[in-house]
Amino acid sequence: MEGIHMEALYIRTIRRLERNAAGIILFLAVIISLFLTGMICRRVDAAAQADMQEHLAEEVLRFHVLANSDSDADQALKLKVRDSVLAFLEETMPEMDDADQTALWMREHIDAIEEIGRETVMAEGAGYPVSAAVTTCWFPDRTYGDITFPAGNYQALRIEIGAAKGHNWWCVLYPGLCFQDSANAVVSEEGRKKLKNVLTEEEYSRITATSDFKVSWFFW
């Protein structure tokens, strides 16, 4: 009898272990499935983010001014150059229909833009060289008013003052987000509508969804 009892106990123990093992295997399978699903979702989201950034980059032209250094004088000079160039653009640049047209106009007037910067630097008593070009630059994530531009390569009017080693300032020339307030991040309704018209509804939602604060200066 004792032998039969021990055999029954052994069988019950084996079955209990089998059930536990099946439960552990099922649990691990769920965890692995969730992990793999998360990886796939992250890859899909990253791909969607990259596609959106590339599309957005085709629709905007940024403005980038690099100071000679981080000294107070050089930073103040950077803002003087910014103001002079923006005043020139606002006065002379006609209404543009897209970013490519705006970039073309900038290239055709790049000598005049560079001269404006050079004259401003000289008027402030500095002897730094000034260079201007429409080029492709990499930008990190940046928020402009309530619109966030994801990191990536963007076409920009880039002005370098002297060694161009100081903190820089940026805005978006097209659509005309620079001209509302050169010191503060203000997005005009006109600029917002232009962006909304050229982006998909999902893309526009993405760049406005997480931006609920304003930035006073464009430093990094």
PDB file of C-alpha atoms in Angstrom, residues 1-219:
ATOM      1  CA  MET A   1       0.000   0.000   0.000  1.00  0.00           C
ATOM      2  CA  GLU A   2       2.786   2.359   0.833  1.00  0.00           C
ATOM      3  CA  GLY A   3       4.318   1.745  -2.583  1.00  0.00           C
ATOM      4  CA  ILE A   4       1.029   2.597  -4.304  1.00  0.00           C
ATOM      5  CA  HIS A   5       0.695   5.741  -2.231  1.00  0.00           C
ATOM      6  CA  MET A   6       4.211   6.864  -3.099  1.00  0.00           C
ATOM      7  CA  GLU A   7       3.571   6.200  -6.789  1.00  0.00           C
ATOM      8  CA  ALA A   8       0.373   8.298  -6.711  1.00  0.00           C
ATOM      9  CA  LEU A   9       2.210  11.110  -4.926  1.00  0.00           C
ATOM     10  CA  TYR A  10       4.964  10.939  -7.526  1.00  0.00           C
ATOM     11  CA  ILE A  11       2.444  11.145 -10.372  1.00  0.00           C
ATOM     12  CA  ARG A  12       0.666  14.122  -8.793  1.00  0.00           C
ATOM     13  CA  THR A  13       3.997  15.879  -8.282  1.00  0.00           C
ATOM     14  CA  ILE A  14       5.009  15.293 -11.898  1.00  0.00           C
ATOM     15  CA  ARG A  15       1.670  16.590 -13.162  1.00  0.00           C
ATOM     16  CA  ARG A  16       1.918  19.656 -10.925  1.00  0.00           C
ATOM     17  CA  LEU A  17       5.406  20.379 -12.272  1.00  0.00           C
ATOM     18  CA  GLU A  18       4.173  19.904 -15.813  1.00  0.00           C
ATOM     19  CA  ARG A  19       1.341  22.385 -15.207  1.00  0.00           C
ATOM     20  CA  ASN A  20       3.756  24.853 -13.652  1.00  0.00           C
ATOM     21  CA  ALA A  21       6.183  24.435 -16.527  1.00  0.00           C
ATOM     22  CA  ALA A  22       3.375  24.994 -19.029  1.00  0.00           C
ATOM     23  CA  GLY A  23       2.376  28.142 -17.154  1.00  0.00           C
ATOM     24  CA  ILE A  24       5.945  29.420 -17.118  1.00  0.00           C
ATOM     25  CA  ILE A  25       6.343  28.694 -20.826  1.00  0.00           C
ATOM     26  CA  LEU A  26       3.058  30.492 -21.575  1.00  0.00           C
ATOM     27  CA  PHE A  27       4.137  33.457 -19.426  1.00  0.00           C
ATOM     28  CA  LEU A  28       7.500  33.668 -21.166  1.00  0.00           C
ATOM     29  CA  ALA A  29       5.805  33.417 -24.550  1.00  0.00           C
ATOM     30  CA  VAL A  30       3.542  36.364 -23.676  1.00  0.00           C
ATOM     31  CA  ILE A  31       6.506  38.435 -22.467  1.00  0.00           C
ATOM     32  CA  ILE A  32       8.522  37.674 -25.605  1.00  0.00           C
ATOM     33  CA  SER A  33       5.515  38.456 -27.799  1.00  0.00           C
ATOM     34  CA  LEU A  34       4.993  41.805 -26.071  1.00  0.00           C
ATOM     35  CA  PHE A  35       8.697  42.616 -26.361  1.00  0.00           C
ATOM     36  CA  LEU A  36       8.782  41.783 -30.073  1.00  0.00           C
ATOM     37  CA  THR A  37       5.563  43.743 -30.673  1.00  0.00           C
ATOM     38  CA  GLY A  38       7.059  46.740 -28.858  1.00  0.00           C
ATOM     39  CA  MET A  39      10.197  46.545 -30.976  1.00  0.00           C
ATOM     40  CA  ILE A  40       8.149  46.413 -34.165  1.00  0.00           C
ATOM     41  CA  CYS A  41       5.987  49.345 -33.049  1.00  0.00           C
ATOM     42  CA  ARG A  42       9.066  51.403 -32.185  1.00  0.00           C
ATOM     43  CA  ARG A  43      10.622  50.641 -35.571  1.00  0.00           C
ATOM     44  CA  VAL A  44       7.395  51.526 -37.376  1.00  0.00           C
ATOM     45  CA  ASP A  45       7.082  54.750 -35.362  1.00  0.00           C
ATOM     46  CA  ALA A  46      10.727  55.659 -36.021  1.00  0.00           C
ATOM     47  CA  ALA A  47      10.228  55.045 -39.731  1.00  0.00           C
ATOM     48  CA  ALA A  48       7.081  57.176 -39.726  1.00  0.00           C
ATOM     49  CA  GLN A  49       8.940  59.927 -37.851  1.00  0.00           C
ATOM     50  CA  ALA A  50      11.784  59.840 -40.387  1.00  0.00           C
ATOM     51  CA  ASP A  51       9.343  59.986 -43.305  1.00  0.00           C
ATOM     52  CA  MET A  52       7.527  62.902 -41.714  1.00  0.00           C
ATOM     53  CA  GLN A  53      10.784  64.796 -41.112  1.00  0.00           C
ATOM     54  CA  GLU A  54      11.860  64.297 -44.721  1.00  0.00           C
ATOM     55  CA  HIS A  55       8.511  65.564 -45.981  1.00  0.00           C
ATOM     56  CA  LEU A  56       8.567  68.514 -43.586  1.00  0.00           C
ATOM     57  CA  ALA A  57      12.121  69.383 -44.676  1.00  0.00           C
ATOM     58  CA  GLU A  58      10.888  69.680 -48.253  1.00  0.00           C
ATOM     59  CA  GLU A  59       8.273  72.238 -47.212  1.00  0.00           C
ATOM     60  CA  VAL A  60      10.275  74.652 -45.029  1.00  0.00           C
ATOM     61  CA  LEU A  61      13.328  76.882 -45.333  1.00  0.00           C
ATOM     62  CA  ARG A  62      15.103  77.737 -42.099  1.00  0.00           C
ATOM     63  CA  PHE A  63      17.270  80.711 -41.151  1.00  0.00           C
ATOM     64  CA  HIS A  64      20.451  80.058 -39.184  1.00  0.00           C
ATOM     65  CA  VAL A  65      22.812  82.721 -37.764  1.00  0.00           C
ATOM     66  CA  LEU A  66      26.009  81.583 -36.044  1.00  0.00           C
ATOM     67  CA  ALA A  67      27.833  83.978 -33.740  1.00  0.00           C
ATOM     68  CA  ASN A  68      31.614  84.316 -33.667  1.00  0.00           C
ATOM     69  CA  SER A  69      31.728  83.241 -30.007  1.00  0.00           C
ATOM     70  CA  ASP A  70      29.664  83.158 -26.827  1.00  0.00           C
ATOM     71  CA  SER A  71      30.937  86.489 -25.536  1.00  0.00           C
ATOM     72  CA  ASP A  72      28.238  89.055 -24.743  1.00  0.00           C
ATOM     73  CA  ALA A  73      29.493  91.323 -27.510  1.00  0.00           C
ATOM     74  CA  ASP A  74      29.490  88.570 -30.141  1.00  0.00           C
ATOM     75  CA  GLN A  75      26.056  87.350 -29.125  1.00  0.00           C
ATOM     76  CA  ALA A  76      24.673  90.884 -29.327  1.00  0.00           C
ATOM     77  CA  LEU A  77      26.326  91.294 -32.733  1.00  0.00           C
ATOM     78  CA  LYS A  78      24.656  88.088 -33.943  1.00  0.00           C
ATOM     79  CA  LEU A  79      21.242  89.555 -33.130  1.00  0.00           C
ATOM     80  CA  LYS A  80      22.108  92.799 -34.932  1.00  0.00           C
ATOM     81  CA  VAL A  81      22.971  90.807 -38.046  1.00  0.00           C
ATOM     82  CA  ARG A  82      19.765  88.811 -37.682  1.00  0.00           C
ATOM     83  CA  ASP A  83      17.655  91.955 -37.456  1.00  0.00           C
ATOM     84  CA  SER A  84      19.353  93.594 -40.443  1.00  0.00           C
ATOM     85  CA  VAL A  85      18.944  90.546 -42.674  1.00  0.00           C
ATOM     86  CA  LEU A  86      15.321  89.992 -41.664  1.00  0.00           C
ATOM     87  CA  ALA A  87      14.536  93.660 -42.320  1.00  0.00           C
ATOM     88  CA  PHE A  88      16.088  93.360 -45.786  1.00  0.00           C
ATOM     89  CA  LEU A  89      14.161  90.186 -46.567  1.00  0.00           C
ATOM     90  CA  GLU A  90      10.860  91.546 -45.316  1.00  0.00           C
ATOM     91  CA  GLU A  91      11.300  94.669 -47.446  1.00  0.00           C
ATOM     92  CA  THR A  92      12.541  93.079 -50.675  1.00  0.00           C
ATOM     93  CA  MET A  93      11.446  89.430 -50.855  1.00  0.00           C
ATOM     94  CA  PRO A  94       8.127  88.935 -52.669  1.00  0.00           C
ATOM     95  CA  GLU A  95       5.410  86.529 -51.524  1.00  0.00           C
ATOM     96  CA  MET A  96       6.578  82.990 -52.199  1.00  0.00           C
ATOM     97  CA  ASP A  97       4.514  79.900 -52.949  1.00  0.00           C
ATOM     98  CA  ASP A  98       6.863  77.246 -51.605  1.00  0.00           C
ATOM     99  CA  ALA A  99      10.211  76.582 -49.934  1.00  0.00           C
ATOM    100  CA  ASP A 100      12.039  75.817 -53.196  1.00  0.00           C
ATOM    101  CA  GLN A 101      10.979  79.131 -54.692  1.00  0.00           C
ATOM    102  CA  THR A 102      12.100  80.912 -51.517  1.00  0.00           C
ATOM    103  CA  ALA A 103      15.489  79.148 -51.588  1.00  0.00           C
ATOM    104  CA  LEU A 104      15.959  80.093 -55.247  1.00  0.00           C
ATOM    105  CA  TRP A 105      15.275  83.748 -54.463  1.00  0.00           C
ATOM    106  CA  MET A 106      17.754  83.597 -51.578  1.00  0.00           C
ATOM    107  CA  ARG A 107      20.464  82.166 -53.815  1.00  0.00           C
ATOM    108  CA  GLU A 108      19.876  84.862 -56.407  1.00  0.00           C
ATOM    109  CA  HIS A 109      20.269  87.544 -53.709  1.00  0.00           C
ATOM    110  CA  ILE A 110      22.920  85.843 -51.566  1.00  0.00           C
ATOM    111  CA  ASP A 111      25.554  88.498 -52.310  1.00  0.00           C
ATOM    112  CA  ALA A 112      23.228  91.253 -51.122  1.00  0.00           C
ATOM    113  CA  ILE A 113      22.324  89.270 -47.984  1.00  0.00           C
ATOM    114  CA  GLU A 114      25.998  88.686 -47.213  1.00  0.00           C
ATOM    115  CA  GLU A 115      26.759  92.366 -47.746  1.00  0.00           C
ATOM    116  CA  ILE A 116      23.991  93.357 -45.333  1.00  0.00           C
ATOM    117  CA  GLY A 117      25.580  91.149 -42.687  1.00  0.00           C
ATOM    118  CA  ARG A 118      29.046  92.481 -43.415  1.00  0.00           C
ATOM    119  CA  GLU A 119      27.908  96.117 -43.222  1.00  0.00           C
ATOM    120  CA  THR A 120      26.168  95.455 -39.910  1.00  0.00           C
ATOM    121  CA  VAL A 121      29.312  93.898 -38.428  1.00  0.00           C
ATOM    122  CA  MET A 122      31.436  96.837 -39.593  1.00  0.00           C
ATOM    123  CA  ALA A 123      28.926  99.362 -38.260  1.00  0.00           C
ATOM    124  CA  GLU A 124      29.258  97.760 -34.822  1.00  0.00           C
ATOM    125  CA  GLY A 125      33.041  98.186 -34.944  1.00  0.00           C
ATOM    126  CA  ALA A 126      33.897  94.507 -35.446  1.00  0.00           C
ATOM    127  CA  GLY A 127      36.150  93.157 -38.155  1.00  0.00           C
ATOM    128  CA  TYR A 128      34.777  89.656 -38.520  1.00  0.00           C
ATOM    129  CA  PRO A 129      34.213  88.182 -41.977  1.00  0.00           C
ATOM    130  CA  VAL A 130      30.626  87.238 -42.817  1.00  0.00           C
ATOM    131  CA  SER A 131      29.561  84.420 -45.128  1.00  0.00           C
ATOM    132  CA  ALA A 132      26.062  83.537 -46.295  1.00  0.00           C
ATOM    133  CA  ALA A 133      24.795  80.520 -48.217  1.00  0.00           C
ATOM    134  CA  VAL A 134      21.687  78.447 -48.780  1.00  0.00           C
ATOM    135  CA  THR A 135      22.760  74.995 -47.698  1.00  0.00           C
ATOM    136  CA  THR A 136      21.562  71.819 -46.010  1.00  0.00           C
ATOM    137  CA  CYS A 137      22.206  71.698 -42.262  1.00  0.00           C
ATOM    138  CA  TRP A 138      21.453  69.175 -39.539  1.00  0.00           C
ATOM    139  CA  PHE A 139      19.233  70.510 -36.746  1.00  0.00           C
ATOM    140  CA  PRO A 140      18.266  68.819 -33.460  1.00  0.00           C
ATOM    141  CA  ASP A 141      14.651  68.770 -32.249  1.00  0.00           C
ATOM    142  CA  ARG A 142      13.539  72.379 -31.848  1.00  0.00           C
ATOM    143  CA  THR A 143      10.267  73.985 -30.808  1.00  0.00           C
ATOM    144  CA  TYR A 144       9.094  77.178 -32.447  1.00  0.00           C
ATOM    145  CA  GLY A 145       6.045  78.543 -30.632  1.00  0.00           C
ATOM    146  CA  ASP A 146       3.697  75.566 -30.505  1.00  0.00           C
ATOM    147  CA  ILE A 147       5.264  73.734 -33.447  1.00  0.00           C
ATOM    148  CA  THR A 148       8.066  71.207 -32.969  1.00  0.00           C
ATOM    149  CA  PHE A 149      10.434  70.492 -35.853  1.00  0.00           C
ATOM    150  CA  PRO A 150      11.962  66.999 -35.483  1.00  0.00           C
ATOM    151  CA  ALA A 151      15.710  66.521 -35.762  1.00  0.00           C
ATOM    152  CA  GLY A 152      17.105  66.036 -39.228  1.00  0.00           C
ATOM    153  CA  ASN A 153      18.550  67.738 -42.279  1.00  0.00           C
ATOM    154  CA  TYR A 154      16.877  70.938 -43.438  1.00  0.00           C
ATOM    155  CA  GLN A 155      17.633  73.496 -46.106  1.00  0.00           C
ATOM    156  CA  ALA A 156      18.571  76.813 -44.526  1.00  0.00           C
ATOM    157  CA  LEU A 157      19.876  80.286 -45.188  1.00  0.00           C
ATOM    158  CA  ARG A 158      23.025  80.039 -43.067  1.00  0.00           C
ATOM    159  CA  ILE A 159      25.007  83.095 -42.008  1.00  0.00           C
ATOM    160  CA  GLU A 160      28.355  82.609 -40.277  1.00  0.00           C
ATOM    161  CA  ILE A 161      30.012  85.470 -38.399  1.00  0.00           C
ATOM    162  CA  GLY A 162      33.756  85.174 -37.831  1.00  0.00           C
ATOM    163  CA  ALA A 163      34.714  81.770 -36.444  1.00  0.00           C
ATOM    164  CA  ALA A 164      31.012  80.821 -36.094  1.00  0.00           C
ATOM    165  CA  LYS A 165      31.778  79.058 -32.792  1.00  0.00           C
ATOM    166  CA  GLY A 166      29.122  80.716 -30.616  1.00  0.00           C
ATOM    167  CA  HIS A 167      25.527  79.886 -29.811  1.00  0.00           C
ATOM    168  CA  ASN A 168      23.309  80.355 -32.799  1.00  0.00           C
ATOM    169  CA  TRP A 169      19.835  81.638 -33.549  1.00  0.00           C
ATOM    170  CA  TRP A 170      17.297  80.113 -35.894  1.00  0.00           C
ATOM    171  CA  CYS A 171      13.811  80.536 -37.227  1.00  0.00           C
ATOM    172  CA  VAL A 172      11.772  79.440 -40.243  1.00  0.00           C
ATOM    173  CA  LEU A 173      11.825  81.737 -43.263  1.00  0.00           C
ATOM    174  CA  TYR A 174       9.241  79.760 -45.185  1.00  0.00           C
ATOM    175  CA  PRO A 175       6.467  79.699 -44.362  1.00  0.00           C
ATOM    176  CA  GLY A 176       7.117  83.187 -42.945  1.00  0.00           C
ATOM    177  CA  LEU A 177       7.430  82.447 -39.247  1.00  0.00           C
ATOM    178  CA  CYS A 178      10.399  84.796 -38.741  1.00  0.00           C
ATOM    179  CA  PHE A 179       8.667  88.049 -39.512  1.00  0.00           C
ATOM    180  CA  GLN A 180       6.105  88.130 -36.713  1.00  0.00           C
ATOM    181  CA  ASP A 181       8.546  88.645 -33.867  1.00  0.00           C
ATOM    182  CA  SER A 182      12.270  88.124 -34.427  1.00  0.00           C
ATOM    183  CA  ALA A 183      13.013  87.872 -30.709  1.00  0.00           C
ATOM    184  CA  ASN A 184      10.212  85.610 -29.545  1.00  0.00           C
ATOM    185  CA  ALA A 185       8.672  82.440 -30.869  1.00  0.00           C
ATOM    186  CA  VAL A 186       5.444  83.552 -32.485  1.00  0.00           C
ATOM    187  CA  VAL A 187       3.801  81.466 -35.175  1.00  0.00           C
ATOM    188  CA  SER A 188       1.458  83.451 -37.395  1.00  0.00           C
ATOM    189  CA  GLU A 189      -1.879  82.044 -38.471  1.00  0.00           C
ATOM    190  CA  GLU A 190      -0.786  82.452 -42.081  1.00  0.00           C
ATOM    191  CA  GLY A 191       2.366  80.415 -41.502  1.00  0.00           C
ATOM    192  CA  ARG A 192       0.388  77.785 -39.604  1.00  0.00           C
ATOM    193  CA  LYS A 193      -2.130  77.476 -42.442  1.00  0.00           C
ATOM    194  CA  LYS A 194       0.642  77.097 -45.026  1.00  0.00           C
ATOM    195  CA  LEU A 195       2.205  74.287 -43.031  1.00  0.00           C
ATOM    196  CA  LYS A 196      -1.163  72.617 -42.519  1.00  0.00           C
ATOM    197  CA  ASN A 197      -1.894  72.775 -46.234  1.00  0.00           C
ATOM    198  CA  VAL A 198       1.311  71.017 -47.273  1.00  0.00           C
ATOM    199  CA  LEU A 199       1.373  68.359 -44.537  1.00  0.00           C
ATOM    200  CA  THR A 200      -0.953  65.438 -43.995  1.00  0.00           C
ATOM    201  CA  GLU A 201      -3.356  65.646 -41.076  1.00  0.00           C
ATOM    202  CA  GLU A 202      -1.289  63.078 -39.160  1.00  0.00           C
ATOM    203  CA  GLU A 203       1.976  64.924 -39.837  1.00  0.00           C
ATOM    204  CA  TYR A 204       0.526  68.242 -38.704  1.00  0.00           C
ATOM    205  CA  SER A 205      -0.870  66.606 -35.554  1.00  0.00           C
ATOM    206  CA  ARG A 206       2.549  65.131 -34.794  1.00  0.00           C
ATOM    207  CA  ILE A 207       4.436  68.429 -34.953  1.00  0.00           C
ATOM    208  CA  THR A 208       1.871  70.281 -32.827  1.00  0.00           C
ATOM    209  CA  ALA A 209       0.833  67.578 -30.341  1.00  0.00           C
ATOM    210  CA  THR A 210       3.745  67.852 -27.884  1.00  0.00           C
ATOM    211  CA  SER A 211       4.484  71.563 -28.129  1.00  0.00           C
ATOM    212  CA  ASP A 212       2.612  73.395 -25.394  1.00  0.00           C
ATOM    213  CA  PHE A 213       5.225  75.945 -24.373  1.00  0.00           C
ATOM    214  CA  LYS A 214       6.928  78.968 -25.906  1.00  0.00           C
ATOM    215  CA  VAL A 215      10.643  79.562 -26.366  1.00  0.00           C
ATOM    216  CA  SER A 216      11.931  83.100 -25.936  1.00  0.00           C
ATOM    217  CA  TRP A 217      15.285  82.678 -27.648  1.00  0.00           C
ATOM    218  CA  PHE A 218      16.583  80.132 -30.116  1.00  0.00           C
ATOM    219  CA  PHE A 219      19.828  79.015 -28.471  1.00  0.00           C
TER     220      PHE A 219
END
